[in-house]
XYZ file of C-alpha atoms in Angstrom:
343
model
C 9.388 -21.227 9.247
C 9.729 -24.996 9.093
C 7.597 -27.035 6.676
C 7.348 -30.216 8.702
C 4.265 -32.325 9.448
C 2.799 -31.730 12.888
C 0.610 -33.974 14.997
C -3.070 -33.142 15.457
C -5.052 -33.582 18.663
C -6.331 -36.898 17.292
C -2.800 -38.163 16.797
C -2.810 -37.972 12.983
C -0.334 -36.117 10.843
C -1.248 -32.619 9.708
C 0.349 -31.653 6.401
C 2.275 -28.387 6.471
C 0.820 -25.776 4.107
C 2.222 -25.639 0.608
C 1.256 -21.965 0.421
C 0.499 -19.458 3.175
C -0.637 -15.959 2.369
C -0.388 -13.749 5.446
C -1.935 -10.244 5.571
C -1.185 -9.639 1.886
C -1.604 -6.037 0.730
C -1.333 -5.079 -2.937
C -2.123 -1.466 -3.790
C -2.252 0.550 -7.000
C -1.073 4.166 -7.006
C -2.480 6.820 -9.343
C -3.482 10.473 -9.462
C -6.938 9.425 -8.215
C -5.490 7.992 -5.013
C -4.462 4.606 -3.666
C -6.542 1.619 -4.777
C -6.304 -1.063 -2.089
C -7.165 -3.964 -4.402
C -5.891 -6.582 -1.938
C -5.926 -5.310 1.619
C -5.035 -7.826 4.310
C -5.776 -11.212 2.726
C -4.746 -14.408 4.535
C -5.290 -18.082 3.687
C -3.437 -21.404 3.487
C -3.332 -24.222 0.936
C -2.151 -27.772 1.606
C -0.435 -30.038 -0.950
C -2.920 -31.969 -3.067
C -5.831 -29.741 -2.034
C -7.871 -27.107 -3.874
C -8.722 -23.712 -2.425
C -11.549 -21.906 -4.209
C -11.485 -18.092 -4.105
C -14.882 -16.625 -4.974
C -16.536 -13.228 -5.194
C -17.845 -10.662 -7.665
C -15.655 -8.908 -10.208
C -13.606 -6.206 -8.524
C -13.202 -8.043 -5.214
C -9.451 -8.641 -5.639
C -9.365 -12.308 -6.698
C -7.210 -11.933 -9.800
C -4.905 -9.387 -8.154
C -4.344 -11.922 -5.369
C -3.312 -14.564 -7.903
C -1.053 -12.125 -9.779
C 0.522 -11.108 -6.466
C 1.392 -14.729 -5.697
C 3.068 -14.988 -9.101
C 4.697 -11.559 -8.580
C 3.182 -10.411 -11.873
C 1.458 -7.238 -10.657
C 2.491 -4.450 -13.068
C 4.780 -1.973 -11.304
C 3.985 0.861 -11.758
C 1.186 1.385 -10.841
C 0.821 -1.686 -8.588
C 2.995 -2.838 -5.704
C 2.896 -5.387 -2.884
C 3.144 -3.089 0.131
C 2.820 -5.588 2.978
C 2.338 -9.160 4.094
C 3.949 -12.473 3.237
C 3.528 -15.104 0.526
C 5.129 -18.196 2.037
C 5.781 -20.937 -0.516
C 7.150 -23.671 1.698
C 9.859 -21.888 3.698
C 10.396 -19.085 1.186
C 8.734 -15.666 1.279
C 8.037 -14.771 -2.341
C 7.498 -11.122 -1.450
C 11.198 -10.896 -0.585
C 12.431 -13.036 -3.513
C 14.474 -11.401 -6.250
C 13.136 -11.203 -9.799
C 15.810 -13.710 -10.880
C 14.557 -16.149 -8.235
C 10.949 -15.617 -9.324
C 11.894 -16.474 -12.911
C 13.210 -19.793 -11.583
C 9.948 -20.450 -9.714
C 7.379 -19.298 -12.296
C 6.398 -22.049 -14.703
C 8.556 -24.498 -12.790
C 7.366 -24.802 -9.166
C 4.349 -22.497 -9.497
C 2.377 -22.338 -12.748
C -0.637 -20.290 -13.775
C -3.558 -20.812 -16.127
C -4.784 -17.374 -17.156
C -8.391 -16.322 -17.590
C -8.281 -15.759 -21.357
C -6.062 -18.221 -23.278
C -6.166 -16.213 -26.501
C -4.558 -13.295 -24.669
C -2.009 -15.513 -22.881
C -0.845 -17.444 -25.964
C 1.438 -15.645 -28.415
C -0.362 -15.607 -31.792
C 2.859 -15.564 -33.875
C 4.334 -18.780 -32.431
C 3.005 -22.324 -32.725
C 1.640 -23.892 -29.546
C 4.491 -26.398 -29.754
C 7.114 -23.660 -29.647
C 5.427 -22.116 -26.634
C 5.255 -25.478 -24.845
C 8.889 -26.218 -25.680
C 10.108 -22.913 -24.277
C 9.124 -23.862 -20.706
C 11.061 -27.139 -20.516
C 14.043 -25.789 -22.440
C 14.332 -22.988 -19.895
C 13.671 -24.926 -16.686
C 14.719 -28.474 -17.573
C 17.523 -27.853 -20.058
C 15.943 -30.021 -22.786
C 17.329 -29.820 -26.291
C 14.980 -29.053 -29.188
C 14.200 -32.707 -29.956
C 13.520 -33.604 -26.314
C 11.384 -30.494 -25.871
C 9.278 -31.307 -28.947
C 8.712 -34.877 -27.750
C 7.716 -33.560 -24.340
C 5.327 -31.032 -25.927
C 3.596 -33.828 -27.878
C 3.407 -35.902 -24.696
C 1.779 -33.034 -22.791
C -0.736 -32.367 -25.588
C -1.623 -36.071 -25.464
C -2.018 -35.927 -21.695
C -4.491 -33.027 -21.862
C -6.583 -34.712 -24.550
C -5.640 -32.778 -27.693
C -6.475 -34.967 -30.744
C -3.676 -35.671 -33.253
C -0.999 -34.090 -31.040
C 1.792 -34.856 -33.541
C 0.218 -32.430 -36.023
C -1.430 -30.048 -33.540
C 1.957 -29.270 -32.007
C 2.642 -27.174 -35.136
C -0.703 -25.341 -35.005
C -1.057 -21.647 -34.187
C -3.456 -20.526 -31.433
C -5.974 -19.072 -33.910
C -6.328 -22.527 -35.486
C -7.741 -23.972 -32.247
C -11.083 -23.708 -30.484
C -11.437 -22.016 -27.102
C -11.510 -25.344 -25.290
C -8.392 -26.585 -27.095
C -6.515 -23.363 -26.322
C -7.378 -23.772 -22.649
C -6.049 -27.341 -22.774
C -2.829 -26.012 -24.296
C -2.563 -23.517 -21.426
C -2.995 -26.357 -18.924
C -0.398 -28.450 -20.778
C 2.016 -25.515 -20.625
C 1.354 -25.021 -16.917
C 1.868 -28.720 -16.174
C 5.006 -29.168 -18.290
C 7.414 -28.977 -15.338
C 5.213 -30.802 -12.778
C 4.591 -27.735 -10.570
C 3.831 -28.012 -6.881
C 1.187 -25.277 -7.156
C -1.226 -24.435 -9.970
C -2.944 -21.043 -9.924
C -6.034 -21.201 -12.149
C -7.660 -17.810 -12.733
C -11.202 -18.423 -14.013
C -10.043 -21.326 -16.247
C -13.563 -22.058 -17.533
C -14.715 -18.521 -18.355
C -16.370 -18.218 -21.819
C -16.439 -22.010 -22.290
C -19.700 -23.886 -22.739
C -20.806 -26.174 -19.914
C -19.649 -29.381 -21.634
C -16.117 -28.074 -22.245
C -16.125 -26.509 -18.772
C -16.778 -29.916 -17.206
C -14.012 -31.483 -19.293
C -11.491 -28.807 -18.252
C -12.370 -29.208 -14.562
C -12.074 -33.007 -14.829
C -8.712 -32.593 -16.525
C -7.371 -30.320 -13.771
C -8.631 -32.784 -11.154
C -6.975 -35.753 -12.892
C -3.659 -33.940 -13.238
C -3.856 -32.825 -9.620
C -4.473 -36.381 -8.406
C -1.580 -37.768 -10.442
C 0.898 -35.035 -9.470
C -0.295 -34.263 -5.909
C -0.146 -30.525 -6.543
C -2.094 -27.819 -4.776
C -4.594 -25.799 -6.818
C -5.660 -22.214 -6.159
C -8.878 -21.836 -8.146
C -10.104 -18.285 -8.782
C -13.746 -18.223 -9.887
C -17.105 -16.494 -9.537
C -18.971 -19.766 -10.114
C -20.129 -21.450 -6.913
C -21.052 -24.574 -8.900
C -17.402 -24.974 -9.941
C -16.336 -24.510 -6.317
C -18.774 -27.191 -5.127
C -17.321 -29.704 -7.583
C -13.624 -29.041 -7.099
C -12.645 -27.195 -3.893
C -11.769 -28.479 -0.432
C -11.802 -25.035 1.211
C -13.302 -21.731 0.099
C -12.258 -18.115 0.666
C -15.026 -15.610 -0.078
C -13.548 -12.230 -1.014
C -15.239 -8.852 -0.968
C -13.626 -5.438 -1.556
C -10.061 -6.671 -1.159
C -10.667 -8.790 1.952
C -11.604 -12.353 2.868
C -14.989 -12.104 4.592
C -15.582 -15.836 5.054
C -13.240 -18.837 5.003
C -14.483 -22.408 5.466
C -14.345 -26.052 4.396
C -16.471 -26.317 1.257
C -19.131 -28.567 2.841
C -19.561 -26.207 5.800
C -19.867 -23.179 3.550
C -22.536 -24.742 1.347
C -24.504 -26.195 4.277
C -24.422 -23.050 6.415
C -23.044 -19.835 4.923
C -22.768 -17.193 7.644
C -21.655 -13.868 6.179
C -24.454 -11.716 4.666
C -22.437 -11.403 1.443
C -21.962 -15.180 1.136
C -25.650 -15.705 1.878
C -26.497 -13.176 -0.843
C -24.313 -15.047 -3.355
C -26.101 -18.312 -2.610
C -29.545 -16.712 -2.795
C -28.729 -15.349 -6.256
C -28.235 -18.876 -7.641
C -31.098 -20.308 -9.726
C -33.127 -23.095 -8.073
C -34.160 -25.835 -10.485
C -36.948 -26.797 -8.093
C -38.496 -23.334 -8.527
C -38.627 -22.672 -12.270
C -39.649 -19.187 -13.273
C -38.987 -17.709 -9.828
C -37.245 -14.327 -9.886
C -33.662 -14.514 -8.637
C -32.662 -12.606 -5.528
C -30.022 -9.911 -6.048
C -27.515 -8.078 -3.879
C -28.282 -4.349 -4.230
C -25.540 -1.984 -5.344
C -22.072 -2.757 -6.662
C -18.616 -3.484 -5.258
C -17.162 -0.071 -4.259
C -14.060 1.193 -6.109
C -10.802 0.103 -4.475
C -9.798 3.723 -3.846
C -13.092 4.549 -2.106
C -13.866 1.698 0.262
C -16.344 2.659 3.007
C -15.255 2.809 6.635
C -15.822 -0.136 8.936
C -17.335 -3.177 7.240
C -16.909 -2.737 3.505
C -20.121 -4.642 2.747
C -22.272 -2.433 4.994
C -23.514 -0.199 2.151
C -25.150 -3.244 0.549
C -25.985 -5.225 3.685
C -29.635 -5.555 4.805
C -28.721 -5.866 8.499
C -25.978 -3.230 8.848
C -26.008 -0.976 11.925
C -24.045 2.056 13.092
C -21.429 -0.282 14.597
C -20.727 -1.665 11.122
C -19.690 1.818 9.952
C -17.368 2.389 12.901
C -15.438 -0.857 13.300
C -13.937 -3.221 10.747
C -14.950 -6.763 11.735
C -12.098 -9.265 12.201
C -12.228 -12.869 10.977
C -13.444 -14.922 13.936
C -14.766 -18.453 14.493
C -18.525 -17.996 15.060
C -20.396 -19.852 17.777
C -21.274 -23.384 16.730
C -19.050 -23.345 13.648
C -16.589 -26.093 12.816
C -12.860 -25.626 13.210
C -11.512 -23.673 10.270
C -14.722 -21.715 9.567
C -14.133 -17.997 10.122
C -16.384 -15.027 9.353
C -15.880 -11.249 9.445
C -19.251 -9.858 10.577
C -20.525 -7.943 13.615
C -24.048 -9.379 13.288
C -23.666 -13.122 12.868
C -26.847 -14.087 14.730
C -28.928 -11.757 12.573
C -27.169 -12.989 9.408
C -28.245 -16.564 10.108
C -31.870 -15.408 10.023
C -31.585 -13.988 6.491
C-alpha cells in the first residue's frame, strides 16, 4: 500500500492516512470462553489530526489502543485478524524486535494512570533519559540535557531539580506532564493518549489538553485520543469513532456528530450530558450495561438497551453505511436510522 497524496474531486491534495486500522479483531481466551473485546474495528487517522474514540467502559477502547501498540498481554489476549497499517507497514505482522524500534520512537503512548505507568524506584529523569538513550543513542549527559528540555517544554517548574524527583514527589498533573514529556521525547509521528485526563481536576485537565494540542501543532503528529468525555472530544478531535461492545457503531467528523448524532447509542450518550440551561433537570440514562465480551447478543449488540429495536435487530448485524442526507465520511451501523432521528 502506497502512502502518497491523492487528488480529491475538488482538485486539492488528500493526505494519505498516517494510521489505518482495518477490521481489527483482538480476542481474549479463557475457560469462560472467547471474549471478543475488539471485533472488527476500522478507522483512519491523518497526520496532524486527532481522532477521538468514545464509549462506555468495556466497549473496547483501551484494548484497541493496546492492540495498536502491540501491548495486549498474550496469553490470554491475541490479535486474531485485521490490519494495523502504520504508513506502509502492517504492525500486526511486525516482529517484536521491530515493534521495540517503533514503540516510544515513531508511536508513543500516554497511559490512563501515570502512577501505574511510571516506575516508582527510578527518578523521572532516569525514565525520560532511557527513551532517547535507546532510540537516539544519546550519552548520559546528552540524555539528561534532553530530559530537562522536555520537562521545560511540558511546563514542569524548576526542571533542573525536578529531573531528579521520584514520581511520588509529584502531583497527579505533574506526573501526567512527565508522561507526555516521555512520549514526546523522540518526536513521534503518532501519539496514542488513553484517557490522559482521567482523575485530574478540570483546571489541570484543560492544561493537559492544551499542552497536547500545542505539541501536536508544533510536531505535526497524529493523535488517537481515547476518552469517555464528549466535552474533551468537542475541544480536541477532528473525527470521532463511537465504540460499543467491541465495534464502531458511528464514525463522523466531529462537527457532524455533535450537530446530528444518528445512532441510538450516540444519541443516548448526548442525552445523558448535563444541560446548563436546565439546572436541576434529571439526566437521561441508557438502561442496562455493556454486555460482557464473551456474551455479546446476536445481531445488533446494542439492541438489548435500544428503545427502538425490532426483531430484525436480533437477526442481522448492521453494517456501517452512509445514511441518507449525511455528509461524506459519516457512517452509522443501525437498521432503524429514520426512527433513531426521532429520538
